[in-house]
Coordinates of C-alpha atoms in Angstrom, one line a residue:
M173 CA -15.9 -14.5 -15.5
N174 CA -17.1 -16.2 -12.3
D175 CA -20.8 -15.9 -11.4
L176 CA -19.8 -15.7 -7.7
Y177 CA -16.6 -14.1 -6.3
S178 CA -15.2 -15.3 -3.0
V179 CA -13.5 -12.8 -0.8
L180 CA -11.6 -13.5 2.4
I181 CA -11.3 -10.7 5.0
A182 CA -8.3 -11.7 7.1
D183 CA -8.0 -8.5 9.3
P184 CA -10.8 -6.5 11.0
I185 CA -12.3 -3.8 8.8
H186 CA -15.2 -1.5 9.5
A187 CA -18.7 -3.0 9.4
D188 CA -19.7 -0.7 6.6
G189 CA -17.0 -2.2 4.4
R190 CA -18.1 -5.7 5.2
A191 CA -21.7 -4.7 4.5
L192 CA -20.9 -3.3 1.1
L193 CA -19.5 -6.6 0.0
A194 CA -22.2 -8.7 1.6
A195 CA -24.9 -6.7 0.0
D196 CA -23.6 -7.6 -3.5
A197 CA -25.1 -10.8 -4.7
R198 CA -22.0 -11.5 -6.8
F199 CA -19.8 -11.9 -3.7
R200 CA -19.4 -14.5 -1.0
V201 CA -17.6 -13.1 2.0
D202 CA -15.7 -15.0 4.7
V203 CA -14.2 -13.2 7.7
E204 CA -11.4 -15.1 9.5
G205 CA -8.6 -13.3 11.4
G206 CA -5.5 -14.5 13.1
L207 CA -4.2 -16.6 10.2
D208 CA -0.5 -17.3 10.3
E209 CA 1.4 -18.1 7.0
A210 CA 0.5 -21.9 7.2
A211 CA -3.2 -21.3 7.9
L212 CA -3.5 -18.6 5.2
T213 CA -1.7 -20.8 2.7
A214 CA -4.2 -23.5 3.3
R215 CA -7.2 -21.2 3.0
I216 CA -6.2 -19.0 0.1
P217 CA -6.8 -21.3 -2.9
D218 CA -10.6 -20.9 -2.5
Y219 CA -10.6 -17.1 -2.9
D220 CA -10.7 -14.5 -5.7
A221 CA -9.8 -11.6 -3.4
L222 CA -8.1 -11.1 -0.1
I223 CA -8.5 -8.1 2.2
V224 CA -6.0 -7.3 4.9
R225 CA -4.7 -4.5 7.1
S226 CA -1.2 -4.4 8.5
K227 CA -1.2 -7.5 10.7
T228 CA -1.7 -10.3 8.2
R229 CA 1.5 -11.1 6.2
V230 CA 0.9 -12.1 2.6
T231 CA 4.1 -13.8 1.7
R232 CA 5.5 -15.5 -1.4
P233 CA 4.4 -19.0 -0.2
V234 CA 0.9 -17.7 0.4
I235 CA 0.8 -16.1 -3.1
A236 CA 2.2 -19.3 -4.7
A237 CA -0.8 -21.2 -3.2
A238 CA -3.3 -18.6 -4.4
T239 CA -4.4 -20.3 -7.6
R240 CA -7.6 -18.3 -8.0
L241 CA -6.6 -15.0 -6.4
R242 CA -6.9 -11.9 -8.6
A243 CA -6.7 -9.1 -6.0
I244 CA -5.2 -8.3 -2.7
G245 CA -6.7 -5.2 -0.9
R246 CA -4.8 -3.4 1.8
A247 CA -7.1 -1.3 4.0
G248 CA -4.4 1.4 4.6
I249 CA -1.4 2.9 3.0
G250 CA 1.7 0.7 3.5
V251 CA 2.0 -2.6 1.7
D252 CA 5.2 -3.8 3.3
N253 CA 3.3 -6.8 4.8
I254 CA 2.5 -7.9 1.2
D255 CA 5.1 -9.4 -1.2
V256 CA 4.1 -7.1 -4.1
A257 CA 6.8 -8.5 -6.4
A258 CA 5.5 -12.1 -5.9
A259 CA 1.9 -10.9 -6.5
T260 CA 3.0 -9.1 -9.7
E261 CA 4.7 -12.2 -11.0
R262 CA 1.5 -14.1 -10.6
G263 CA -0.6 -11.4 -12.1
I264 CA -2.4 -10.5 -8.9
V265 CA -3.3 -6.8 -8.5
V266 CA -2.5 -5.2 -5.1
F267 CA -4.6 -2.3 -3.9
N268 CA -4.1 0.1 -1.1
T269 CA -6.1 3.1 0.1
P270 CA -3.6 5.9 0.0
D271 CA -5.9 8.9 0.6
A272 CA -8.7 7.5 2.7
N273 CA -6.8 8.0 6.0
A274 CA -4.6 10.9 5.0
T275 CA -6.3 13.6 7.0
T276 CA -6.3 11.4 10.1
T277 CA -2.6 10.7 9.9
A278 CA -1.8 14.4 9.1
E279 CA -3.7 15.4 12.2
L280 CA -1.9 12.9 14.3
T281 CA 1.4 14.4 13.1
L282 CA 0.2 17.9 14.2
A283 CA -0.8 16.4 17.6
H284 CA 2.7 15.0 18.0
L285 CA 4.2 18.3 16.8
L286 CA 2.4 20.2 19.6
S287 CA 3.0 17.5 22.2
L288 CA 6.8 17.6 21.5
S289 CA 6.8 21.4 21.6
R290 CA 4.9 21.8 24.9
H291 CA 5.8 18.5 26.7
L292 CA 2.1 17.7 27.1
P293 CA 2.4 14.0 28.0
Q294 CA 5.1 14.7 30.6
A295 CA 3.1 17.6 32.1
D296 CA 0.0 15.4 32.3
R297 CA 1.9 12.7 34.2
S298 CA 3.4 15.3 36.6
V299 CA 0.0 16.8 37.5
R300 CA -1.5 13.3 38.1
Q301 CA 1.4 12.6 40.5
G302 CA 0.4 15.6 42.6
E303 CA 3.1 17.9 41.2
W304 CA 2.8 21.5 40.1
Q305 CA 5.9 22.5 38.2
P306 CA 5.1 24.7 35.3
A307 CA 8.6 26.0 34.9
R308 CA 9.8 22.4 34.3
F309 CA 7.7 22.1 31.2
S310 CA 8.6 25.3 29.4
G311 CA 8.3 24.7 25.7
V312 CA 8.8 26.4 22.4
E313 CA 6.5 28.1 19.9
L314 CA 6.0 26.7 16.4
A315 CA 5.5 30.1 14.7
G316 CA 8.7 31.1 12.9
K317 CA 10.3 27.6 13.2
T318 CA 11.3 25.5 10.2
I319 CA 9.8 22.0 9.6
G320 CA 11.3 19.6 7.1
I321 CA 9.0 17.1 5.5
I322 CA 10.5 13.9 4.0
G323 CA 8.1 12.4 1.5
F324 CA 5.5 14.7 -0.2
G325 CA 2.6 12.5 -1.0
T326 CA -1.0 13.2 0.1
I327 CA -0.2 13.2 3.8
G328 CA 3.0 15.2 3.4
R329 CA 1.1 17.9 1.5
L330 CA -1.7 18.0 4.1
V331 CA 0.9 18.4 6.9
A332 CA 2.7 21.2 4.9
R333 CA -0.5 23.3 4.5
R334 CA -1.4 22.9 8.2
C335 CA 2.1 23.9 9.3
A336 CA 2.1 26.9 7.0
G337 CA -1.1 27.9 8.7
L338 CA 0.8 27.8 12.0
K339 CA 3.3 30.3 10.5
M340 CA 6.0 27.8 10.1
R341 CA 8.5 27.7 7.3
V342 CA 8.1 24.4 5.4
L343 CA 10.8 22.6 3.5
A344 CA 10.1 19.4 1.5
Y345 CA 12.1 16.6 0.0
D346 CA 10.8 14.0 -2.4
P347 CA 12.7 12.9 -5.4
F348 CA 9.5 11.9 -7.2
V349 CA 7.5 15.2 -6.8
A350 CA 8.0 18.2 -9.0
P351 CA 9.0 21.5 -7.2
E352 CA 5.9 23.2 -8.5
I353 CA 3.7 20.7 -6.6
M354 CA 5.6 21.4 -3.4
E355 CA 5.2 25.2 -3.9
Q356 CA 1.5 24.8 -4.4
S357 CA 1.3 23.4 -0.9
A358 CA 3.3 26.2 0.6
A359 CA 6.5 24.2 0.8
E360 CA 10.0 25.1 -0.4
P361 CA 11.8 22.3 -2.4
A362 CA 15.0 21.2 -0.7
E363 CA 17.7 18.5 -1.1
L364 CA 17.7 16.0 1.8
D365 CA 21.0 17.2 3.3
A366 CA 20.0 20.8 3.2
L367 CA 16.6 20.0 4.8
L368 CA 18.2 18.1 7.6
A369 CA 20.7 20.9 8.4
S370 CA 18.0 23.7 8.3
S371 CA 15.0 22.2 10.1
D372 CA 13.9 22.6 13.7
Y373 CA 11.4 19.8 13.2
I374 CA 11.6 16.8 10.8
T375 CA 8.6 14.7 10.0
L376 CA 8.6 11.6 7.8
H377 CA 5.9 10.7 5.3
C378 CA 7.6 8.3 2.9
P379 CA 7.0 4.6 2.2
L380 CA 9.3 2.0 3.6
T381 CA 11.5 0.6 0.7
D382 CA 15.0 -0.7 0.4
K383 CA 16.1 2.9 -0.4
T384 CA 14.3 4.5 2.5
R385 CA 15.0 2.0 5.2
N386 CA 17.0 3.8 7.9
V387 CA 16.9 7.0 5.9
I388 CA 17.4 8.7 9.3
N389 CA 20.7 7.0 10.5
A390 CA 23.6 8.1 12.7
S391 CA 25.3 10.1 10.0
R392 CA 22.1 12.0 9.0
L393 CA 21.2 12.6 12.7
A394 CA 24.6 14.2 13.0
M395 CA 23.8 16.6 10.1
M396 CA 20.7 18.0 12.0
K397 CA 20.6 21.1 14.0
P398 CA 21.2 20.7 17.8
G399 CA 17.9 20.5 19.5
V400 CA 16.0 19.2 16.5
R401 CA 12.7 17.3 17.1
I402 CA 11.7 14.3 15.0
I403 CA 8.3 12.9 14.2
N404 CA 7.5 9.6 12.5
C405 CA 3.9 8.7 11.8
A406 CA 4.7 6.9 8.5
R407 CA 6.5 3.5 8.7
G408 CA 8.7 1.7 11.2
G409 CA 12.2 1.1 9.8
L410 CA 12.6 4.6 8.4
I411 CA 14.6 5.6 11.5
D412 CA 17.7 3.7 12.9
E413 CA 16.2 3.4 16.4
A414 CA 19.6 2.6 18.1
A415 CA 21.1 5.8 16.6
L416 CA 18.1 7.8 17.6
V417 CA 18.4 6.6 21.2
D418 CA 22.0 7.8 21.3
A419 CA 21.1 11.2 19.8
L420 CA 18.2 11.6 22.3
K421 CA 20.4 10.6 25.3
S422 CA 23.1 13.1 24.2
G423 CA 20.6 15.9 23.8
H424 CA 21.5 16.5 20.1
V425 CA 17.9 15.5 19.4
A426 CA 15.7 17.3 21.9
G427 CA 12.7 15.0 21.4
A428 CA 11.0 12.5 19.2
A429 CA 7.4 11.4 18.7
L430 CA 6.9 8.0 17.2
D431 CA 3.7 6.2 16.2
V432 CA 5.5 3.4 14.3
Y433 CA 8.5 1.2 15.1
A434 CA 10.9 -1.3 13.5
T435 CA 9.2 -4.0 15.6
E436 CA 5.7 -3.6 16.8
P437 CA 4.9 -3.5 19.6
P438 CA 8.4 -2.2 20.7
A439 CA 8.8 -4.5 23.7
G440 CA 12.1 -4.1 25.4
S441 CA 13.1 -1.1 23.3
P442 CA 15.4 1.4 25.0
L443 CA 13.1 4.2 23.7
L444 CA 10.6 3.1 26.4
A445 CA 13.0 4.4 29.1
L446 CA 13.5 7.9 27.7
D447 CA 11.4 10.8 29.0
N448 CA 12.0 13.0 25.9
V449 CA 10.1 10.6 23.6
V450 CA 6.3 10.5 22.9
L451 CA 5.2 7.0 22.0
T452 CA 1.8 6.0 20.6
P453 CA 0.7 2.5 19.4
H454 CA 0.3 3.0 15.6
L455 CA -2.6 5.4 15.8
G456 CA -2.2 6.9 12.3
A457 CA -5.5 5.6 11.0
S458 CA -7.3 5.2 14.3
T459 CA -10.2 7.4 14.0
E460 CA -13.8 6.4 13.4
E461 CA -13.8 8.4 10.1
A462 CA -10.6 6.9 8.8
Q463 CA -11.5 3.3 9.8
R464 CA -14.8 3.6 7.9
A465 CA -13.2 5.4 4.9
V466 CA -10.4 2.8 4.3
S467 CA -12.7 -0.1 4.8
L468 CA -15.3 1.3 2.3
R469 CA -12.6 2.2 -0.2
V470 CA -10.9 -1.2 -0.2
A471 CA -14.3 -3.0 -0.5
Q472 CA -15.3 -0.7 -3.4
D473 CA -12.0 -1.2 -5.1
V474 CA -12.2 -5.0 -4.9
V475 CA -15.8 -5.0 -6.2
R476 CA -14.9 -2.6 -9.1
F477 CA -11.8 -4.6 -10.1
L478 CA -13.4 -8.0 -10.1
A479 CA -16.5 -6.7 -11.9
T480 CA -14.9 -4.3 -14.4
G481 CA -11.1 -4.6 -14.3
A482 CA -10.8 -0.9 -13.1
A483 CA -7.8 -0.5 -10.7
E484 CA -7.3 3.1 -9.8
T485 CA -5.5 2.5 -6.5
A486 CA -3.4 -0.5 -7.6
V487 CA 0.3 -0.3 -6.5
N488 CA 1.5 -2.6 -9.2
L489 CA -0.4 -1.1 -12.1
P490 CA -0.3 2.3 -13.7
R491 CA -2.9 4.5 -11.9
V492 CA -5.6 5.4 -14.3
T493 CA -8.9 6.9 -13.4
S494 CA -12.2 5.0 -14.1
E495 CA -13.1 7.6 -16.7
Q496 CA -9.7 7.3 -18.5
L497 CA -9.9 3.5 -18.3
A498 CA -13.3 3.5 -19.9
R499 CA -12.0 5.5 -22.9
T500 CA -9.1 3.2 -23.4
I501 CA -11.0 -0.1 -23.1
P502 CA -11.8 -0.4 -26.9
Y503 CA -8.2 0.4 -27.7
Q504 CA -7.0 -2.1 -25.1
Q505 CA -9.1 -4.8 -26.8
L506 CA -7.7 -3.8 -30.2
A507 CA -4.1 -3.8 -28.9
H508 CA -4.7 -7.2 -27.3
A509 CA -5.8 -8.6 -30.7
L510 CA -2.9 -7.0 -32.5
G511 CA -0.5 -8.4 -29.9
R512 CA -1.8 -11.9 -30.4
L513 CA -1.6 -11.4 -34.1
V514 CA 2.0 -10.2 -34.2
G515 CA 2.9 -13.0 -31.7
S516 CA 1.4 -15.5 -34.2
L517 CA 3.0 -14.1 -37.3
Y518 CA 6.5 -13.6 -35.8
E519 CA 7.6 -17.1 -35.0
G520 CA 11.1 -16.5 -33.6
P521 CA 12.3 -14.8 -30.4
I522 CA 11.4 -11.1 -30.0
T523 CA 13.8 -8.6 -28.5
E524 CA 11.8 -5.5 -28.9
L525 CA 8.1 -4.6 -29.0
V526 CA 7.2 -1.1 -30.2
V527 CA 3.7 0.3 -29.7
R528 CA 2.8 3.3 -31.8
L529 CA -0.3 5.4 -31.3
F530 CA -1.5 7.8 -34.0
G531 CA -4.3 10.4 -34.0
R532 CA -7.0 10.5 -31.4
V533 CA -5.8 7.5 -29.5
A534 CA -2.5 9.3 -28.9
E535 CA -4.4 11.7 -26.5
L536 CA -5.2 8.8 -24.1
D537 CA -3.0 7.2 -21.4
S538 CA -0.9 4.8 -23.4
R539 CA 0.1 2.5 -20.5
P540 CA -3.1 0.3 -20.4
I541 CA -3.0 0.0 -24.2
T542 CA 0.7 -1.1 -24.2
A543 CA 0.0 -3.5 -21.4
E544 CA -2.8 -5.2 -23.3
A545 CA -0.6 -5.5 -26.4
L546 CA 2.0 -7.3 -24.3
V547 CA -0.7 -9.6 -22.8
G548 CA -1.9 -10.5 -26.3
L549 CA 1.7 -11.2 -27.4
L550 CA 2.7 -13.2 -24.4
S551 CA -0.5 -15.2 -24.1
R552 CA 0.5 -16.8 -27.5
R553 CA 3.9 -17.7 -26.2
M554 CA 3.6 -18.7 -22.6
T555 CA 1.5 -21.0 -20.4
G556 CA 0.1 -19.8 -17.1
R557 CA -1.6 -16.5 -16.2
V558 CA -0.7 -13.5 -18.3
N559 CA -2.5 -10.2 -17.6
R560 CA -1.7 -6.5 -17.4
V561 CA -0.3 -6.8 -13.9
N562 CA 2.5 -9.2 -14.8
A563 CA 2.9 -8.6 -18.5
G564 CA 5.8 -6.1 -18.0
H565 CA 7.6 -8.5 -15.7
L566 CA 7.1 -11.4 -18.0
A567 CA 8.4 -9.4 -21.0
K568 CA 11.6 -8.6 -19.1
L569 CA 12.1 -12.3 -18.4
Q570 CA 11.6 -13.0 -22.1
G571 CA 14.2 -10.3 -22.9
I572 CA 11.7 -8.1 -24.6
E573 CA 12.3 -4.3 -24.4
V574 CA 9.1 -2.3 -24.7
R575 CA 8.9 1.1 -26.4
E576 CA 6.1 3.5 -27.0
S577 CA 5.6 6.4 -29.4
R578 CA 2.6 8.8 -30.0
T579 CA 1.8 11.3 -32.6
E580 CA -1.3 13.3 -33.5
N581 CA -0.9 12.5 -37.2
A582 CA -3.0 9.4 -37.9
R583 CA -2.3 9.2 -41.7
D584 CA -5.6 7.9 -43.2
F585 CA -7.3 7.1 -39.9
V586 CA -8.9 9.0 -37.0
S587 CA -6.9 6.7 -34.7
L588 CA -4.4 4.0 -35.5
V589 CA -2.7 1.5 -33.2
E590 CA 0.5 -0.1 -34.6
I591 CA 2.4 -3.0 -33.0
C592 CA 5.9 -3.9 -34.3
A593 CA 7.8 -7.0 -33.1
I594 CA 11.6 -6.8 -33.7
S595 CA 14.6 -9.1 -33.5
G596 CA 17.8 -8.0 -35.1
D597 CA 17.1 -6.8 -38.6
K598 CA 13.8 -8.7 -38.8
N599 CA 10.5 -7.2 -37.9
T600 CA 6.7 -7.7 -38.3
T601 CA 4.2 -4.9 -38.0
V602 CA 0.5 -5.0 -37.7
A603 CA -2.0 -2.1 -37.3
G604 CA -5.6 -1.6 -36.5
T605 CA -8.2 1.0 -36.0
L606 CA -11.7 1.6 -34.5
L607 CA -14.7 2.4 -36.6
G608 CA -17.0 4.8 -34.7
E609 CA -14.6 4.5 -31.7
R610 CA -16.1 1.0 -31.0
H611 CA -15.6 -1.6 -33.8
A612 CA -12.1 -3.0 -34.2
R613 CA -10.6 -3.5 -37.6
L614 CA -7.3 -4.9 -38.7
V615 CA -6.0 -2.6 -41.5
R616 CA -2.4 -3.6 -42.1
I617 CA 0.1 -6.5 -42.0
D618 CA 3.6 -5.3 -42.8
D619 CA 3.3 -3.5 -46.1
Y620 CA -0.1 -5.1 -47.0
D621 CA -3.3 -3.2 -46.6
V622 CA -6.1 -5.5 -45.3
E623 CA -9.5 -5.2 -43.7
A624 CA -10.7 -7.8 -41.2
V625 CA -12.6 -8.0 -38.0
P626 CA -10.0 -9.3 -35.4
E627 CA -12.3 -12.0 -34.1
G628 CA -12.5 -15.8 -34.6
H629 CA -10.2 -18.3 -36.4
F630 CA -7.8 -17.3 -39.1
L631 CA -5.4 -18.8 -41.5
F632 CA -2.6 -16.5 -42.7
T633 CA -0.1 -17.3 -45.5
R634 CA 2.8 -15.6 -47.2
H635 CA 3.3 -17.1 -50.7
H636 CA 4.7 -16.5 -54.1
D637 CA 2.3 -14.5 -56.2
Q638 CA 1.2 -17.0 -58.7
P639 CA -2.1 -18.5 -60.0
G640 CA -3.7 -21.4 -58.2
V641 CA -2.6 -20.7 -54.6
V642 CA -6.0 -19.5 -53.4
G643 CA -7.7 -22.5 -55.1
A644 CA -5.3 -24.9 -53.4
L645 CA -6.0 -23.4 -50.0
G646 CA -9.8 -23.5 -50.7
E647 CA -9.6 -27.2 -51.7
I648 CA -7.8 -28.2 -48.4
L649 CA -10.2 -26.2 -46.3
G650 CA -13.1 -27.8 -48.2
R651 CA -11.9 -31.3 -47.4
E652 CA -11.7 -30.2 -43.7
N653 CA -15.3 -29.1 -44.0
I654 CA -14.2 -25.6 -43.0
N655 CA -16.1 -22.6 -44.4
I656 CA -14.3 -19.5 -45.4
S657 CA -16.1 -16.5 -43.8
R658 CA -14.0 -13.9 -45.4
M659 CA -10.8 -13.7 -47.4
H660 CA -8.4 -10.9 -48.1
V661 CA -5.5 -11.2 -50.5
G662 CA -2.7 -8.6 -50.7
V663 CA 0.1 -8.2 -53.2
G664 CA 3.4 -6.6 -52.2
D665 CA 5.0 -3.7 -54.1
S666 CA 7.5 -6.1 -55.7
S667 CA 4.6 -8.2 -57.1
K668 CA 6.5 -11.3 -56.2
T669 CA 5.1 -12.1 -52.7
A670 CA 1.5 -12.0 -51.7
I671 CA -0.5 -12.7 -48.5
A672 CA -3.8 -14.3 -47.8
L673 CA -5.8 -13.6 -44.6
I674 CA -8.6 -16.1 -44.4
S675 CA -11.3 -16.0 -41.7
T676 CA -12.4 -19.6 -41.1
S677 CA -15.4 -21.2 -39.4
A678 CA -13.2 -23.6 -37.3
P679 CA -9.5 -24.3 -36.6
L680 CA -7.6 -26.5 -39.0
S681 CA -6.3 -29.9 -38.1
A682 CA -2.5 -30.4 -37.7
S683 CA -2.4 -32.5 -40.8
A684 CA -4.2 -29.9 -42.9
L685 CA -1.9 -27.1 -41.7
T686 CA 1.1 -29.4 -42.6
E687 CA -0.3 -30.0 -46.1
I688 CA -0.7 -26.2 -46.6
R689 CA 2.9 -25.6 -45.5
A690 CA 4.1 -28.2 -48.0
L691 CA 2.6 -26.4 -51.0
P692 CA 5.5 -25.2 -53.1
P693 CA 4.4 -21.5 -53.3
I694 CA 3.9 -21.2 -49.5
K695 CA 6.6 -19.4 -47.6
Q696 CA 4.7 -19.2 -44.3
A697 CA 1.4 -20.6 -43.0
V698 CA 0.1 -19.7 -39.6
E699 CA -3.2 -20.5 -37.9
F700 CA -4.4 -18.4 -35.0
E701 CA -7.5 -17.2 -33.0
L702 CA -8.3 -13.7 -32.1

């Protein structure tokens, strides 16, 4: 681990976020904004972490040049300015701050909701021009109206509860959120088409992905009630702006309030010429409280990840709380060792890796444990960076399918972690446990019971069960001036094949390993380090 971490802040963040990093003696912080792709590509090799907002684009070429980079922090929600896939491939964790500015964005949505209903921006301009035409700006009440919320994450839920407080009927659509969660926030679950057809107001709170791009297009606009009003404080690109302009001009859509655009700023957009549109310059997180909150959170996340590996808000890792992560760390370390072991023992291609958790460990979140088993396995077989960020991606490239299973029955152990590598009808299984929830022990290789601390250098053999094998191994190790720290010999049920697991003081030379493999009783001889 580095004694000093270097962090580049490429977009403005609140002074308190910068101060948090600067106050930590383990971090060196540089602030340099306005970097285009070429400039950022030239600068990035010197840094362990990069912090951005929405302006700086972290592209695949930038990530390819980031030889030291371990973390990218986005002070905000959307990460569409970051090539997350490229970061994942390189094992770089990407953070965002999904909840830090949620209240601010929800309140902006409510402000637009009221502005649309009562024509407040238009009325303000009229009075400033010396006019007095209250009848011209007659609006509508919110109470009793139906609002449809597309995307029901933290912001969507906050909007739902506030709209319910205004006596509105709330519909919600999100294919990834359970109906019970929606009902807890006073929303009725609805399919997208039904929501569009029933809502007087529609507000978007979903991320911009390939599936959600132009989710509001001409055909879906046509499904909406005449006189519908649309609000977008989420991401530009969710709405087909050309289709929206046509619907606004025809009157089918009575009004729209937009804080985000497909191109920002929306210079030359026909939206600018329409009077039934309220436009704001991406103000979603623009409050003092939100600016401070997102800056502090991203700084805290970068510090925590580089110092401890905790990644609660990572978008390319399973989200696990710090408390849960702390409980899994000893099992992650055990799984890593078991993954390295099975990767050493199984010398051919692997098509399937099965991670089985028994007993108390089965109560924990299995994802970090499985990820570390993959890291251990792949680190034996690949060059370059392998970590829990990119292990799943690399496994797919290797053609390895990963499966998990859990059961409370731990057989003879309080907890047991078992890793099985499979290809066709061949497989190798290793298992380990923790003594006192802390001390790792290897307890099984295939059908052989063993007991070993999974640390240091090892020699493993499968051999015919006959006298003289252990003596021959000892003689070769002695000539190499290698001490045997501990040895475990196991005999199979058939009594024809045995194994030897020997903990050694140093690695063997290539010639010594070749000599061992040439011994007539030896079927397999593998050296490895855990």
